[in-house]
Amino acid sequence: MTEITSINPATGQPIRSFPLQDDAAIDAALQAAAKAQRPWRLAPVAERVKLLTRMAAVLRDGKARYAEMIVREMGKPIAEAVAEIEKCAWNCDFYAEQAPVFLADEPVPSSATISVVAFEPLGVVLAIMPWNYPFWQYFRFAAPALAAGNGAVLKHANNVPECALAVQEVMEKAGAPKGLTATLLVDTSKVAGIIADPRIAAVTLTGSTEVGAIVASQAGRALKKQVLELGGSDPFIVLADADLDAAAEVAVKARYANVGQSCVNAKRFIVEEAVADRFADLFVAKAAALKIGDPMARDTKIGPMARGNLRDTLHGQVERSLAEGAVLRLGGRPLDGEGFYYPPTVLDHVRPGMVAFREETFGPVAAIIRAKDADEAIAMANDSDYGLGAALWTGDAARGRALAARIDAGAVFVNGMTASDPRYPFGGIKRSGYGRELGVYGIREFVNIKTVWIGPAT
């Protein structure tokens, strides 16, 4: 393969083709990043974070154009695409303010004159990123990594090359040191060699569990640090004492945001039997009201899926679930016409073991599952290979806090929607990956946590 072609998922038509970089171009990018990172790591944190402030300004100035790129290449409704750019800028501002605090030396009482824990950069980090949040996934990683003194090389998903190049444009407009960041448009077959290259110090991946296992093995052979944010089949638990109207309203947003194409979308709606019928009726009515259409329209809630093969996979999961006994309440078949549209779909009476229960459904399909009580609901929530996020709805906040401790997940939101936020860590357990992004823990993933001891004591 010598080029990649961007496809508009709303029409199925090509947008533009981009030449792939050869080995010489890859080598030049890695050499430039390694060279630029050496003085960057020595710059004071207070100086490094000025770049983040400029990144935020560039993102805000170009918000409309960048949002349109997202819509054009992966089909996200325009209102959500604008929000994605705004969130990227917020993340940059957050780390510009907090990085000096997060990276400050930590004194350790000891017998030495001085003993501290210092947080120093690892080097150049390779970021392998997905298409579903083509700006956010990068800036979520890059802002803390750059503030910590690292370099950043991006290998983006091959269906969003325009967004991938725009990310590098942002860095150049913000005045990043020449070569410190780079976007590589390369075939997937080149990734293993890039990971193994000694100029790459660590790897971060957001993507499927299957790809995560491959990248982990490649990075492991090279003894390089990894952060993996992988798949999810997040439970959304609704107990009998919950505010059902509020729960259903948030549940629909939690399932169908980004056309259901997020690892942290709620996917399994586990409801106590006493209120399951009522919740299911509310959920179906609210899902049916979502407007499907042109993703460039401000009132569109459901745009196309990003690729035709993703839609085919999702529809296959729906058909297999129905064959296993699930009940179709809404949607359930691809829409006719151009583009990769799949309507909001609701499967009711899903049971453990069914496809919609055990597999990640990466698209606008919700599975409603009935539990006899809270204990069974928690057991069902934990009956999954994944452990990214979870939501739990109850009228008793103290009970919610106690039950949250029993849920296997990297995050539990009680009476709310699971979401990422620069202020607290984000990541999963089990087959949802390991390591954390965001918050203080995220900025410390790609640092050398160094003990510095100066003695003897006086």
XYZ file of C-alpha atoms in Angstrom:
458
model
C 0.000 0.000 0.000
C 1.428 3.362 -1.046
C -1.395 5.679 0.029
C -4.435 5.900 2.257
C -7.773 7.368 1.267
C -10.092 9.277 3.546
C -13.784 8.345 3.124
C -16.758 10.495 4.104
C -18.947 8.091 6.130
C -22.068 10.183 5.501
C -21.804 9.528 1.763
C -19.408 6.623 1.423
C -17.435 8.702 -1.097
C -13.671 9.355 -1.105
C -12.464 12.705 0.191
C -8.744 12.673 -0.516
C -5.779 10.323 -0.761
C -2.542 10.757 1.164
C 0.855 9.215 0.338
C 2.333 6.954 2.989
C 5.755 7.778 4.369
C 8.651 5.489 3.570
C 11.375 4.185 5.874
C 13.589 7.191 5.230
C 10.829 9.607 6.280
C 10.126 7.563 9.411
C 13.809 7.558 10.320
C 14.069 11.308 9.800
C 11.034 11.960 12.032
C 12.352 9.769 14.846
C 15.804 11.326 14.611
C 14.348 14.838 14.748
C 12.150 13.970 17.733
C 15.040 12.455 19.677
C 17.233 15.477 18.917
C 14.541 17.994 19.905
C 13.630 16.158 23.101
C 17.131 16.412 24.602
C 17.042 20.183 25.237
C 13.273 20.132 25.848
C 13.673 17.777 28.825
C 16.068 20.270 30.451
C 13.758 23.273 30.081
C 12.011 24.271 33.318
C 8.455 23.009 33.633
C 7.254 26.608 33.885
C 8.680 27.204 30.400
C 7.386 23.957 28.906
C 3.789 24.623 29.930
C 3.748 27.857 27.935
C 3.532 25.620 24.877
C 0.330 24.076 26.266
C -1.247 27.511 26.695
C -0.470 28.288 23.064
C -1.839 24.890 21.981
C -5.132 25.729 23.690
C -5.297 29.073 21.896
C -4.639 27.508 18.474
C -7.321 24.886 19.069
C -9.879 27.516 20.017
C -8.978 29.746 17.082
C -9.370 26.870 14.631
C -12.297 25.196 16.378
C -14.798 25.459 13.534
C -12.409 24.145 10.882
C -11.082 21.310 13.036
C -14.595 20.260 14.044
C -15.617 20.089 10.382
C -12.623 17.834 9.691
C -13.812 15.440 12.385
C -17.318 15.351 10.905
C -16.026 14.866 7.388
C -13.673 11.992 8.196
C -15.472 9.993 10.873
C -19.061 11.221 10.937
C -19.362 12.653 14.450
C -22.299 15.100 14.715
C -20.974 18.661 14.474
C -22.117 19.736 17.949
C -20.116 16.884 19.477
C -17.130 17.619 17.232
C -17.037 21.233 18.433
C -17.241 19.992 22.022
C -14.307 17.654 21.346
C -12.069 20.550 20.298
C -13.161 22.600 23.305
C -12.301 19.687 25.592
C -8.837 19.413 24.050
C -8.204 23.092 24.798
C -9.465 22.658 28.367
C -7.080 19.740 28.858
C -4.161 21.860 27.660
C -5.130 24.677 30.015
C -5.518 22.240 32.905
C -2.029 20.813 32.541
C -0.523 24.247 31.887
C -1.762 25.188 35.337
C -1.244 21.920 37.200
C 1.891 20.366 35.669
C 4.296 22.429 37.814
C 2.492 21.077 40.883
C 2.240 17.491 39.649
C 5.916 17.368 38.617
C 7.428 19.150 41.624
C 10.022 17.228 43.621
C 8.520 15.406 46.593
C 10.654 15.594 49.756
C 11.140 12.311 51.626
C 12.159 12.399 55.307
C 15.356 10.373 55.687
C 18.839 10.344 57.125
C 20.135 12.396 54.199
C 20.691 16.121 54.026
C 18.292 16.152 51.103
C 16.195 13.296 49.731
C 13.479 13.773 47.142
C 11.503 11.913 44.525
C 11.931 13.631 41.162
C 9.772 13.175 38.046
C 11.846 13.265 34.888
C 10.850 12.532 31.265
C 11.403 9.178 29.614
C 12.090 10.429 26.068
C 10.032 10.212 22.891
C 6.649 8.498 23.277
C 4.849 6.790 20.402
C 1.091 7.398 20.481
C -1.045 4.922 18.518
C -4.472 6.511 18.404
C -7.973 5.599 17.145
C -10.413 7.407 14.910
C -13.384 7.881 17.250
C -12.046 11.011 18.988
C -9.342 12.001 16.514
C -8.272 15.189 18.318
C -9.114 14.387 21.945
C -7.278 11.076 22.088
C -4.072 12.788 20.992
C -4.254 15.903 23.150
C -5.368 13.852 26.153
C -1.944 12.196 25.938
C 0.180 14.951 24.444
C -0.517 17.792 26.878
C 0.782 15.961 29.978
C 3.519 14.108 28.067
C 4.968 17.315 26.620
C 4.635 19.170 29.917
C 6.649 16.368 31.519
C 9.457 16.926 28.996
C 8.805 14.127 26.533
C 8.554 14.185 22.754
C 5.477 12.822 20.943
C 5.208 10.859 17.702
C 1.692 10.069 16.479
C 0.601 7.073 14.439
C -3.092 7.761 13.908
C -5.856 5.543 12.544
C -5.655 5.373 8.768
C -9.237 6.520 8.193
C -8.566 9.985 9.702
C -5.393 11.190 7.953
C -6.653 14.766 7.558
C -7.220 14.999 11.320
C -3.832 13.394 11.956
C -2.062 16.058 9.926
C -4.173 18.793 11.519
C -2.955 17.701 14.946
C 0.618 18.336 13.814
C -0.496 21.651 12.350
C -1.744 22.687 15.795
C 1.642 21.848 17.322
C 3.525 23.824 14.686
C 1.237 26.861 14.989
C 1.671 26.724 18.770
C 5.440 26.960 18.334
C 6.506 23.487 19.457
C 10.266 22.990 19.038
C 10.988 21.739 15.520
C 10.808 17.949 15.418
C 9.595 17.481 19.007
C 6.238 16.242 17.719
C 5.462 14.430 14.484
C 2.599 12.708 12.686
C 3.480 9.553 10.774
C 1.208 8.401 7.954
C 2.400 4.818 7.695
C 1.046 1.368 6.998
C 0.241 -0.686 10.081
C 3.007 -3.119 9.152
C 5.555 -0.417 10.044
C 4.408 -0.039 13.647
C 6.371 -2.951 15.118
C 9.607 -1.518 13.791
C 8.820 1.932 15.188
C 8.067 0.469 18.613
C 11.367 -1.431 18.579
C 13.381 1.618 17.495
C 15.711 2.710 20.337
C 14.672 6.335 19.853
C 11.182 5.442 21.108
C 11.110 5.259 24.910
C 7.480 4.275 25.545
C 4.164 3.567 23.866
C 0.583 4.631 24.514
C -2.324 3.014 22.687
C -6.034 3.655 22.653
C -7.820 1.000 20.638
C -9.313 -2.459 20.618
C -8.359 -5.172 23.069
C -7.068 -7.302 20.204
C -4.721 -4.588 18.931
C -3.714 -3.811 22.512
C -2.482 -7.360 23.004
C -0.342 -7.101 19.850
C 1.176 -3.745 20.809
C 1.781 -4.914 24.389
C 3.715 -7.934 23.141
C 5.777 -5.802 20.762
C 6.577 -3.200 23.414
C 7.188 -5.910 25.990
C 9.812 -7.559 23.797
C 11.547 -4.184 23.619
C 11.131 -3.658 27.393
C 9.286 -0.385 26.897
C 6.652 1.175 29.129
C 3.087 1.035 27.820
C -0.253 2.576 28.655
C -3.195 0.733 27.092
C -6.734 2.115 27.021
C -8.733 -0.623 25.341
C -12.285 -1.852 24.866
C -15.206 -1.660 27.229
C -18.660 -3.057 27.806
C -19.653 -0.613 30.504
C -22.614 -1.446 32.755
C -25.241 1.169 33.579
C -27.026 -0.142 36.681
C -30.464 1.190 37.594
C -31.810 0.210 41.002
C -35.468 0.275 41.983
C -35.115 3.436 44.095
C -33.550 5.481 41.278
C -35.127 8.505 39.600
C -36.140 6.643 36.444
C -36.816 9.685 34.272
C -33.406 11.147 35.050
C -31.711 7.772 34.688
C -33.293 7.114 31.295
C -32.408 10.609 30.036
C -28.749 10.168 30.952
C -28.718 6.529 29.823
C -29.684 7.469 26.261
C -26.934 10.074 26.126
C -24.457 7.623 27.647
C -25.241 5.008 24.999
C -25.659 7.073 21.843
C -23.050 9.830 22.227
C -20.593 9.669 19.327
C -23.079 7.313 17.617
C -22.239 4.752 20.292
C -18.625 4.508 19.128
C -16.703 4.953 22.354
C -15.008 2.497 24.645
C -16.595 4.293 27.593
C -20.146 4.433 26.234
C -22.630 2.650 28.488
C -23.551 -0.564 26.699
C -25.253 -2.941 29.162
C -28.242 -1.457 31.005
C -28.795 -3.667 34.048
C -32.112 -2.809 35.708
C -33.865 -4.195 38.782
C -36.906 -6.195 37.700
C -39.331 -4.116 39.738
C -38.727 -1.078 37.512
C -37.351 -2.702 34.348
C -40.490 -2.355 32.230
C -40.907 1.302 33.116
C -37.228 2.082 32.486
C -37.250 0.193 29.175
C -40.294 2.137 27.957
C -38.688 5.461 28.889
C -35.394 4.505 27.280
C -37.006 3.369 24.027
C -39.121 6.534 23.766
C -36.136 8.804 24.315
C -33.912 6.837 21.907
C -36.614 6.925 19.226
C -36.692 10.724 19.464
C -33.010 11.138 18.527
C -32.658 12.832 15.155
C -30.754 10.832 12.535
C -29.242 12.676 9.611
C -26.552 14.919 8.198
C -23.783 15.151 10.798
C -23.135 18.751 9.781
C -26.602 19.765 11.024
C -26.498 21.197 14.551
C -29.592 19.289 15.674
C -28.424 15.868 14.437
C -27.817 13.402 17.265
C -27.108 10.254 15.235
C -24.765 10.527 12.292
C -23.210 7.694 10.305
C -20.916 5.082 11.741
C -17.297 5.659 10.830
C -16.862 2.774 8.391
C -19.048 0.316 6.534
C -17.297 -2.727 7.997
C -17.976 -1.460 11.516
C -21.667 -1.211 10.696
C -21.649 -4.729 9.275
C -20.010 -6.102 12.416
C -22.524 -4.344 14.652
C -25.503 -5.604 12.650
C -24.127 -9.123 12.883
C -24.029 -8.804 16.671
C -27.660 -7.635 16.680
C -28.800 -10.546 14.529
C -26.961 -13.100 16.653
C -28.418 -11.622 19.840
C -31.938 -11.818 18.416
C -31.328 -15.437 17.432
C -30.339 -16.103 21.051
C -33.652 -14.731 22.347
C -33.199 -10.986 22.784
C -36.275 -8.860 22.013
C -35.974 -6.030 19.474
C -37.629 -2.849 20.748
C -36.193 -0.293 18.332
C -34.095 -0.138 15.155
C -32.221 -3.288 14.294
C -31.265 -2.887 10.612
C -28.979 -0.616 8.549
C -30.677 2.386 6.976
C -31.128 2.449 3.227
C -29.355 5.065 1.147
C -25.840 6.420 1.019
C -23.520 6.473 3.990
C -22.949 4.085 6.899
C -26.036 4.829 8.982
C -27.382 2.520 11.677
C -30.347 3.696 13.759
C -30.566 3.767 17.556
C -31.302 0.150 18.434
C -32.613 -1.324 21.687
C -32.426 -5.007 22.577
C -34.542 -5.945 25.601
C -34.524 -9.097 27.745
C -30.836 -9.646 27.052
C -29.345 -12.307 29.295
C -25.788 -13.192 30.374
C -24.069 -15.200 27.681
C -25.806 -13.505 24.763
C -23.662 -11.695 22.225
C -24.963 -8.255 23.275
C -24.001 -9.058 26.864
C -20.562 -10.586 26.445
C -19.156 -8.646 23.450
C -18.376 -4.970 23.074
C -21.013 -3.453 20.773
C -19.222 -0.506 19.206
C -22.143 1.435 17.802
C -25.694 2.601 18.586
C -27.033 -0.604 20.163
C -28.258 -0.808 23.767
C -28.829 -4.029 25.703
C -31.389 -4.000 28.539
C -30.825 -6.717 31.126
C -33.056 -7.517 34.093
C -31.707 -8.311 37.567
C -33.739 -9.546 40.520
C -31.964 -7.249 43.012
C -28.898 -5.082 43.571
C -26.650 -8.039 44.375
C -27.465 -9.757 41.105
C -27.056 -6.453 39.233
C -23.525 -6.055 40.606
C -22.701 -9.672 39.777
C -23.922 -9.144 36.199
C -21.950 -5.925 35.889
C -18.770 -7.763 36.908
C -19.528 -10.720 34.618
C -17.443 -9.254 31.807
C -13.960 -9.461 30.377
C -13.879 -5.666 30.489
C -13.487 -3.192 33.321
C -13.325 0.366 32.009
C -16.199 2.421 33.420
C -19.538 1.892 35.128
C -22.560 3.908 36.212
C -24.954 3.159 39.056
C -28.252 4.901 39.762
C -29.911 4.907 43.160
C -31.876 7.267 45.371
C -29.492 6.583 48.264
C -26.067 8.154 47.693
C -24.492 6.338 50.659
C -25.719 3.027 49.293
C -24.343 3.998 45.906
C -20.904 4.635 47.381
C -20.919 1.264 49.121
C -21.987 -0.574 45.979
C -19.414 1.267 43.853
C -16.688 -0.454 45.859
C -17.974 -3.809 44.612
C -17.875 -2.934 40.903
C -14.840 -3.992 38.861
C -13.996 -0.879 36.858
C -11.495 1.922 36.522
C -14.243 4.453 37.254
C -17.725 4.325 38.770
C -20.150 7.233 38.424
C -23.097 7.216 40.821
C -26.177 9.025 39.448
C -24.220 10.297 36.470
C -22.666 9.364 33.138
C -19.188 7.900 32.908
C -16.888 10.383 31.193
C -13.251 11.389 30.978
C -12.153 14.619 32.636
C -8.666 16.179 32.878
C -9.007 16.421 36.654
C -9.143 12.717 37.466
C -7.500 9.564 36.139
C -8.987 7.558 33.311
C -8.285 3.921 32.434
C -9.407 0.374 33.031
C -8.675 -3.063 34.418
C -8.995 -6.592 33.054
C -9.122 -6.602 29.229
C -9.813 -2.875 29.197
C -6.098 -2.263 29.621
C -3.737 -0.809 32.186
C -2.134 2.465 33.107
C -3.898 5.785 33.466
C -4.353 8.968 31.518
C -5.350 12.394 32.858
C -5.050 13.810 36.363
C -1.835 13.577 38.358
C -1.503 9.860 37.635
C -1.681 10.426 33.898
C 1.201 12.892 33.782
C 3.340 10.502 35.834
C 2.921 7.534 33.487
C 5.709 8.646 31.162
C 8.263 9.845 33.673
C 11.235 8.350 35.435
C 10.280 8.378 39.111
C 13.777 9.025 40.410
C 15.081 8.917 43.963
C 17.684 11.630 44.625
C 19.638 11.252 47.883
C 22.207 13.807 49.006
C 24.157 13.100 52.092
C 25.449 12.473 54.581
C 23.143 14.282 56.926
C 24.568 17.302 58.687
